[in-house]
Short mmCIF file of C-alpha atoms and ligand atoms in Angstrom, two decimals:
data_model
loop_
_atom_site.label_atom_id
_atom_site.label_comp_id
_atom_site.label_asym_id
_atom_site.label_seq_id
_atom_site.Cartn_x
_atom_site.Cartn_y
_atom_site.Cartn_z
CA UNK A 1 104.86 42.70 -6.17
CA UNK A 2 104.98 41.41 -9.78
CA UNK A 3 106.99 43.25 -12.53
CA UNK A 4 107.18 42.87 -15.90
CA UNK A 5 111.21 43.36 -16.47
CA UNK A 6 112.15 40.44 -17.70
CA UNK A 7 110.58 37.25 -19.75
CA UNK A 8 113.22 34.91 -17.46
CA UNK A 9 111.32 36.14 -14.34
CA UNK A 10 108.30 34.35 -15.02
CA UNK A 11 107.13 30.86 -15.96
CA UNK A 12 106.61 29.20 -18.97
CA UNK A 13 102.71 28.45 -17.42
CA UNK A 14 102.84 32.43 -17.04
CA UNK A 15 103.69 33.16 -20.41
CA UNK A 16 101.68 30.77 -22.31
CA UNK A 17 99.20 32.36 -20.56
CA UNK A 18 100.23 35.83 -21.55
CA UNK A 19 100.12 34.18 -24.99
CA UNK A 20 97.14 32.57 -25.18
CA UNK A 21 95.18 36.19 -23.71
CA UNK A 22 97.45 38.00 -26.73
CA UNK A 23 95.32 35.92 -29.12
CA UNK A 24 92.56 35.91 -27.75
CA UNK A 25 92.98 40.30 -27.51
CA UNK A 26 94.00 39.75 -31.09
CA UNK A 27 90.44 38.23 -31.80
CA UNK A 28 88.33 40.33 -29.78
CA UNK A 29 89.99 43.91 -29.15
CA UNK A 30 87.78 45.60 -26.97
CA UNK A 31 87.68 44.99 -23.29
CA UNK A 32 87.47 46.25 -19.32
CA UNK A 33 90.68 45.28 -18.01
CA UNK A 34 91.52 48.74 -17.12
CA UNK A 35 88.54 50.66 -16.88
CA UNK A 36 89.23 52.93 -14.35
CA UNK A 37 93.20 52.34 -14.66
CA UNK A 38 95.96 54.08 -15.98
CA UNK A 39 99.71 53.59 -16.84
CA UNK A 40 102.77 55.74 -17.09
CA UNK A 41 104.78 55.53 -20.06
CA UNK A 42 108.18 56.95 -19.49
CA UNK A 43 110.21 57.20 -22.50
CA UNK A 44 114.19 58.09 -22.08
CA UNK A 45 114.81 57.10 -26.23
CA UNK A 46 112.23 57.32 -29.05
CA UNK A 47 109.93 54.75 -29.83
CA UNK A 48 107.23 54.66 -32.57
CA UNK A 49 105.88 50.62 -31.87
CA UNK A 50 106.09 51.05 -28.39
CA UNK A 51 104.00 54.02 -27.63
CA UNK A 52 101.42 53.80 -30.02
CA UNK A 53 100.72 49.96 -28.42
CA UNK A 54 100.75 50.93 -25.44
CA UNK A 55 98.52 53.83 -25.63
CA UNK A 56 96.16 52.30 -28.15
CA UNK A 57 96.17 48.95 -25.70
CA UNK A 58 95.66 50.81 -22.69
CA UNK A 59 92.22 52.27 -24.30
CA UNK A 60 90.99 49.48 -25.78
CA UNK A 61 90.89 47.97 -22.09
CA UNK A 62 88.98 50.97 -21.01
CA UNK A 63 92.50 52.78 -19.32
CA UNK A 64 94.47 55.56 -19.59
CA UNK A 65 98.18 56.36 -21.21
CA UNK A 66 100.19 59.12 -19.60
CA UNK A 67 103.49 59.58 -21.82
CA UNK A 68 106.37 61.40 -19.72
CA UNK A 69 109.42 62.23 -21.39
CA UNK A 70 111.91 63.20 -18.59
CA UNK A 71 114.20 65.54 -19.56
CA UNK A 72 112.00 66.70 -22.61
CA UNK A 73 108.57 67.39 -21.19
CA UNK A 74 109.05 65.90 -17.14
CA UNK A 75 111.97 67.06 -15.09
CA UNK A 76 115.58 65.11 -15.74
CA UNK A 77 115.71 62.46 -12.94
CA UNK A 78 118.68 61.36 -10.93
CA UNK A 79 118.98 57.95 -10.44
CA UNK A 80 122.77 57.50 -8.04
CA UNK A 81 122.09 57.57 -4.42
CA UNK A 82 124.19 60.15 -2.20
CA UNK A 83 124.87 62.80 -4.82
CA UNK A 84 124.46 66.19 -4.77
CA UNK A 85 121.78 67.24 -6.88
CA UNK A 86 123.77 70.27 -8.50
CA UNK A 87 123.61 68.89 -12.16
CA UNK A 88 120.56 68.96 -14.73
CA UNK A 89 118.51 66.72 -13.03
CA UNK A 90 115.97 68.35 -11.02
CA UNK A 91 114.16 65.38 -8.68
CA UNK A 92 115.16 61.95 -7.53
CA UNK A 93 114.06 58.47 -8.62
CA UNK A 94 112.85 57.85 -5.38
CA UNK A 95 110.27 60.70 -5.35
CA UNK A 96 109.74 60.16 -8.85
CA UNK A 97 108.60 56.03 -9.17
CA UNK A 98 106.56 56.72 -5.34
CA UNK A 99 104.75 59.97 -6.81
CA UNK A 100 103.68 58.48 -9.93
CA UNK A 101 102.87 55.51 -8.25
CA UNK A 102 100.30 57.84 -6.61
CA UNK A 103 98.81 58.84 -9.40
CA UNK A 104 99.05 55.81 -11.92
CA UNK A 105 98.23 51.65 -11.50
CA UNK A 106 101.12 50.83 -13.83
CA UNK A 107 104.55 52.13 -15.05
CA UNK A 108 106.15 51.77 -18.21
CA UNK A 109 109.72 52.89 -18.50
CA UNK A 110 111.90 52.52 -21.87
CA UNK A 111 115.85 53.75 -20.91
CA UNK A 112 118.62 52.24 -23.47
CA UNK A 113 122.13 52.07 -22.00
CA UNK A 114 124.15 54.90 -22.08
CA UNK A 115 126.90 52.95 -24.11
CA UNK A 116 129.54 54.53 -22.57
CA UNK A 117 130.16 51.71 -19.80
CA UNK A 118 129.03 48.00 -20.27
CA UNK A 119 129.63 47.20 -17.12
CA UNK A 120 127.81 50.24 -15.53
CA UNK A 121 125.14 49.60 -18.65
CA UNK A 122 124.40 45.71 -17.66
CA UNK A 123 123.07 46.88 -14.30
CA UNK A 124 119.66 48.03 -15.76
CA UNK A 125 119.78 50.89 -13.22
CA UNK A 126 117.11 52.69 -14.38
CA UNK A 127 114.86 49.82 -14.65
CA UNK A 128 115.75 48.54 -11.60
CA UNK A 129 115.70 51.57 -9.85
CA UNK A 130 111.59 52.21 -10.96
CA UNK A 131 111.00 48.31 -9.69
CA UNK A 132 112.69 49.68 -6.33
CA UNK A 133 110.41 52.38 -5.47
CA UNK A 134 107.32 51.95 -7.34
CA UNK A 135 104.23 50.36 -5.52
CA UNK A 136 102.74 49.41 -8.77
CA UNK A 137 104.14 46.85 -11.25
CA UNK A 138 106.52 48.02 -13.64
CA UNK A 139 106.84 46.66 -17.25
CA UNK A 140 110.14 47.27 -18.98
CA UNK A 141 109.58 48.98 -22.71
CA UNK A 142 113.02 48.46 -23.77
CA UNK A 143 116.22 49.03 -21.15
CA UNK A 144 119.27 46.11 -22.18
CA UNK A 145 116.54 43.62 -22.88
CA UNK A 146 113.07 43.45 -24.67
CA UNK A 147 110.32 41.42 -23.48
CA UNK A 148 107.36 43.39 -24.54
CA UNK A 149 108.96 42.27 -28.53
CA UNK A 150 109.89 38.72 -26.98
CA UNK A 151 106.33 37.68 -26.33
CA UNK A 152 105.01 39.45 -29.95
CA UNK A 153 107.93 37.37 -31.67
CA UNK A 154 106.68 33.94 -30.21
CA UNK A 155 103.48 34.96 -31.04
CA UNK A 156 104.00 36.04 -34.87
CA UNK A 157 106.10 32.39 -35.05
CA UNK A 158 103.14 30.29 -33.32
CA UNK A 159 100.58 32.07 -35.86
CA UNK A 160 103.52 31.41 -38.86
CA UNK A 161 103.33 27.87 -38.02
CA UNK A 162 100.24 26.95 -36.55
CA UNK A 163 101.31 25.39 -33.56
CA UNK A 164 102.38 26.67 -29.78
CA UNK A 165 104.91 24.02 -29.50
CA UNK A 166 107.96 25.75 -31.40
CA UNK A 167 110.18 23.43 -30.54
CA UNK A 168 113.38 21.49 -32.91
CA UNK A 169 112.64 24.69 -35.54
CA UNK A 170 115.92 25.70 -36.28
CA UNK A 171 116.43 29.42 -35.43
CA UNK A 172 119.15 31.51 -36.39
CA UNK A 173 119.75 34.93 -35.04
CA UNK A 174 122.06 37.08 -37.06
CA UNK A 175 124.07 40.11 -36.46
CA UNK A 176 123.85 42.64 -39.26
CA UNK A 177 125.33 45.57 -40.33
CA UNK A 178 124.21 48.85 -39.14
CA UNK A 179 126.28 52.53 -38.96
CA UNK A 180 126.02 52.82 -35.68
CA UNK A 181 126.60 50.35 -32.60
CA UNK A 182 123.00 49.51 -31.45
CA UNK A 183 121.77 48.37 -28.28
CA UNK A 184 121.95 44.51 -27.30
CA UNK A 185 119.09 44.57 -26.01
CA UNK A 186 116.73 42.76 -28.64
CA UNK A 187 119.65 40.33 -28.84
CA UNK A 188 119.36 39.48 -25.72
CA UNK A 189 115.81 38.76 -25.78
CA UNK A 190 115.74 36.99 -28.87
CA UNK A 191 118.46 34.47 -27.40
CA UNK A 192 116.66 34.32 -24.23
CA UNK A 193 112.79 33.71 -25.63
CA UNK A 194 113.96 31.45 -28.44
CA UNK A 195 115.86 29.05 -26.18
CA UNK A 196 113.15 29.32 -23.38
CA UNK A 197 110.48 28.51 -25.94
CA UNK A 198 112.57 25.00 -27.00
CA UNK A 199 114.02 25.98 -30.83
CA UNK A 200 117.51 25.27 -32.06
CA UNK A 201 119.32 28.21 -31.99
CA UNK A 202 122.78 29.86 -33.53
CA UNK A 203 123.83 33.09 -32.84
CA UNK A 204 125.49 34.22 -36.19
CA UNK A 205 128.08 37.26 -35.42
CA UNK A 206 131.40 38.57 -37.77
CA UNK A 207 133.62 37.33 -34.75
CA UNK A 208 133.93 36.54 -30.76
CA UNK A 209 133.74 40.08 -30.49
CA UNK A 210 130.14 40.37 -31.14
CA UNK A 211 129.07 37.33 -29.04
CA UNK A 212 126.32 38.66 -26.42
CA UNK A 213 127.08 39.17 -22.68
CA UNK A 214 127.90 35.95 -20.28
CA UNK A 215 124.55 36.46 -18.62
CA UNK A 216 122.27 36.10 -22.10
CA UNK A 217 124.68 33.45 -22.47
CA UNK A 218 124.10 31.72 -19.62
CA UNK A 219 120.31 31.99 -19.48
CA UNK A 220 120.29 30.70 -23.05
CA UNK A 221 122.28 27.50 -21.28
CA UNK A 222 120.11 27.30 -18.71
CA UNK A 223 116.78 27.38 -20.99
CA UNK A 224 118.02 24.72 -23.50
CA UNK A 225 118.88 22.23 -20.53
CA UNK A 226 114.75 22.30 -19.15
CA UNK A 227 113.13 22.84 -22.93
CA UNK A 228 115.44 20.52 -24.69
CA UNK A 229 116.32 22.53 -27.33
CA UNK A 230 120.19 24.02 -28.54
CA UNK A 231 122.29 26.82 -28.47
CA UNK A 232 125.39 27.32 -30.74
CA UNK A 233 127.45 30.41 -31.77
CA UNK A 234 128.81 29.97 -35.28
CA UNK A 235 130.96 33.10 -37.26
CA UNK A 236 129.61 30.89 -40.78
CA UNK A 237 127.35 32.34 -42.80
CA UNK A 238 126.67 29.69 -44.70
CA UNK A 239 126.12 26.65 -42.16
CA UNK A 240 124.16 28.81 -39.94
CA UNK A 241 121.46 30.05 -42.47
CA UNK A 242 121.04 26.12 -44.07
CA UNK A 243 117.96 24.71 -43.29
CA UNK A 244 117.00 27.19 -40.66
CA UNK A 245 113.19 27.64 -40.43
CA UNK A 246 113.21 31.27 -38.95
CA UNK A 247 115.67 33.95 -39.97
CA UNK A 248 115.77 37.21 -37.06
CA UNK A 249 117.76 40.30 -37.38
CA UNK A 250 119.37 42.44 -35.20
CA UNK A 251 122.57 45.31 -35.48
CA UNK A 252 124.66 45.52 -32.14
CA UNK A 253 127.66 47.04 -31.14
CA UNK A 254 130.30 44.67 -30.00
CA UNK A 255 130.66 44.90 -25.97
CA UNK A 256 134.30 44.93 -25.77
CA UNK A 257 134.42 48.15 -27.60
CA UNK A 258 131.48 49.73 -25.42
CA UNK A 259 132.41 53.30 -25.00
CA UNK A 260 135.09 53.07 -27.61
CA UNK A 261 133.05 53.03 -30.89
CA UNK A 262 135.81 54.64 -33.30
CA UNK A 263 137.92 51.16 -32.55
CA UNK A 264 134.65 49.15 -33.44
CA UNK A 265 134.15 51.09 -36.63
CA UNK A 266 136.21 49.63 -38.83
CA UNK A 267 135.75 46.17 -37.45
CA UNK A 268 132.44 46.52 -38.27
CA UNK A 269 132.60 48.07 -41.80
CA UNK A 270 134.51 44.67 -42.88
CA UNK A 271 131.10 43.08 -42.43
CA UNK A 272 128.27 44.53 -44.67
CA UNK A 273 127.76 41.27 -46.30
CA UNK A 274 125.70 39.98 -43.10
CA UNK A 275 123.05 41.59 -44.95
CA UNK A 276 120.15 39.35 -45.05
CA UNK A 277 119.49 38.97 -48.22
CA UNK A 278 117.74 36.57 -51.42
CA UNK A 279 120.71 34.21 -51.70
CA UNK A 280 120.86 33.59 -48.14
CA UNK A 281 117.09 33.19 -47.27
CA UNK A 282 118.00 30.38 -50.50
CA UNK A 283 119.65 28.67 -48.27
CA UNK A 284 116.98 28.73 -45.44
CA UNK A 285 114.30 25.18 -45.30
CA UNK A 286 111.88 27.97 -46.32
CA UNK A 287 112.10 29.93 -43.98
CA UNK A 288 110.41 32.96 -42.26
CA UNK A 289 112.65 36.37 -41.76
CA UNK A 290 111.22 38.93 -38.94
CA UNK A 291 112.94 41.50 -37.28
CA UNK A 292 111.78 44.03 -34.13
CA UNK A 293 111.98 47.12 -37.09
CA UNK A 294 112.78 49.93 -37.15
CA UNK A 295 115.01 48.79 -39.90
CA UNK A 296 117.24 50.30 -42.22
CA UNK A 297 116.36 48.71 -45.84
CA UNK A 298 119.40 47.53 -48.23
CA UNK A 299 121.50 47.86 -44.57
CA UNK A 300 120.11 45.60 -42.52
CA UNK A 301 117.80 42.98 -45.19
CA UNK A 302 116.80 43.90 -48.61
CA UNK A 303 114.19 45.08 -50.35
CA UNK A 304 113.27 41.81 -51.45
CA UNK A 305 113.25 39.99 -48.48
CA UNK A 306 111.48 42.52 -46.42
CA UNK A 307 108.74 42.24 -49.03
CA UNK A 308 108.56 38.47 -49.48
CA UNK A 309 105.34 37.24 -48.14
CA UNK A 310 108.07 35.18 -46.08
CA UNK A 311 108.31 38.27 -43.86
CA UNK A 312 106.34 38.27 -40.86
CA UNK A 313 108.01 41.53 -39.11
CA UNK A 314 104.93 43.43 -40.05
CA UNK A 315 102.73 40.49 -37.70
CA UNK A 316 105.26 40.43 -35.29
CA UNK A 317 104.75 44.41 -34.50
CA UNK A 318 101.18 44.31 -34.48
CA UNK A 319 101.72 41.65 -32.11
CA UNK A 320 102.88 44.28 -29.38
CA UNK A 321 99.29 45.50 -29.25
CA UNK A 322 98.11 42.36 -28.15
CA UNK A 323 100.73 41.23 -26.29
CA UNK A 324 101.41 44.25 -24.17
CA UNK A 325 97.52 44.04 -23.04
CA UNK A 326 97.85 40.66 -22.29
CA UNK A 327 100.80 41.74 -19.84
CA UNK A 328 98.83 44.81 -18.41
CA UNK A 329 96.07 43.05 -17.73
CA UNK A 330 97.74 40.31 -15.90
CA UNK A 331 99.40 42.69 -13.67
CA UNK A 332 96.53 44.87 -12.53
CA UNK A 333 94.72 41.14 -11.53
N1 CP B 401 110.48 47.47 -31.80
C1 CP B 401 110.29 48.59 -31.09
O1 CP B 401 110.35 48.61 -29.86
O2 CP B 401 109.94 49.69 -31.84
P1 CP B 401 109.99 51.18 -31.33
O3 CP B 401 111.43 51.49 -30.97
O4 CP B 401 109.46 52.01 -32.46
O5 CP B 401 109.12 51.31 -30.11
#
């Protein structure tokens, strides 16, 4: 059975097509897709995009939304294998995923690492663990990688510049300050989709530190060498922002501190000034700044840039409407 976990899982024909249905749902909202249908959206962590896309989406196809919150308004789920239940959760994954299942034609399921334990965190067990014992297709809402936000990225940057074919932009994804140590997880994706889809790409970060995991890494390496794009990792601020044509945005906490955020904290106080920010964007071949949101103004980008008509982050979310019923209706086909 097809899922929907990751962007890397299916083809570029696959998700041109996704993208080409997003604007054509973009055009023409209505539709039957899933009259008769119905997904369940499970949210461990908040979301404000997310659900409201999904739900909305899910109706204008003529389906159904079911939000579960386990552990807030569904029973706490267990997801190791041989334990004894005597803890808070009250039922298993693998009556869970099969019961729903039952009920539903699709499963959303949104479950950010724990950040206790990279290593533990990098397995995606939740995720996985829905893919494992659901009979319908499950669609990953946000777990250590985004693709839902991938595909409404491309999108907003194909409208921006009024082509499919992205490729030799020059794309820089930044690290940025933020008070806490975020989730890699839009990282990731951004790295992954932006490679995948042919630009030239840095990853800006304060230090090695904050480089992304080997295996974002390595499917970065591996999507430059088939769509002839590039992948570097520069530490300048300066070199990387120069003639770049899109500017993205993202806070993470840096994995070899995973589970020991008090050591990161001062590391990462020393680098406010990743801020993006007027000067920088100066420095940009006029170019475009988006960023998954939420985001935390005069932290993370400025007033001024998040209000320059060069700021597509606004498109981009709407984006996750369309995209998202591109996705469900390709997997109830
Ligand atoms: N970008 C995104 O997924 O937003 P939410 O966390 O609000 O869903």
């Amino acid at each position: 059975m097809k899922h929907f976990l990751n962007t890397q899982d299916w083809s570029r024909t696959d998700l041109d097509a996704l993208l080409a249905q997003a604007a054509a749902f973009k055009r023409e909202k209505w539709g039957d897709a899933m009259k008769g249908r119905a997904i369940a959206l499970v949210f461990f962590n908040p979301s404000m995009r997310t659900r409201t896309s999904f739900e909305l989406g899910a109706f204008q196809l003529g389906g159904h939304a079911v939000v579960l919150q386990p552990g807030k308004d569904a029973w706490p789920i267990e997801f190791d294998f041989g334990t004894v239940m005597d803890g808070e959760a009250e039922e298993h994954i693998a009556e869970v995923a099969r019961v729903l299942a039952r009920y539903v034609d699709l499963i959303g399921v949104r479950a950010f690492p724990k950040f206790q334990d990279w290593t533990q965190d990098r397995e995606d067990k939740v995720l996985r663990a829905f893919a494992k014992y659901s009979t319908v297709p499950v669609i990953n809402m946000e777990t250590i990688t985004h693709p839902c936000q991938e595909l409404a990225h491309v999108l907003a940057l194909q409208e921006h510049f009024g082509t499919t074919d992205l490729r030799g932009k020059k794309y820089v994804l930044t690290w940025t300050y933020h008070p806490k140590p975020l989730n890699t997880a839009v990282a990731n994706s951004a790295l992954t989709i932006a490679t995948r889809f042919g630009l030239d790409v840095t990853l800006l970060c304060p230090t090695p530190e904050y480089v992304l995991d080997e295996r974002y890494l390595g499917w970065a390496q591996a999507n430059v060498a088939e769509s002839g794009g590039s992948f570097t990792i520069s530490h300048d601020i300066a070199s990387a922002y120069r003639g770049a044509d899109v500017v993205y945005a993202k806070s993470w906490g840096a994995l070899p501190y995973f589970g020991n955020w008090a050591a990161e904290k001062p590391i990462r106080d020393q680098y406010k000034h990743f801020i993006v920010d007027e000067a920088k964007m100066a420095l940009t071949n006029d170019g475009v700044f988006s960023h998954c949101l939420p985001l935390r103004r005069n932290v993370k980008a400025t007033d001024a840039v998040m209000d320059s008509p060069r700021c597509i982050a606004i498109d981009e979310a709407e984006n996750r409407l369309h995209v998202q019923k591109a996705i469900m209706a390709a997997l109830l086909r």
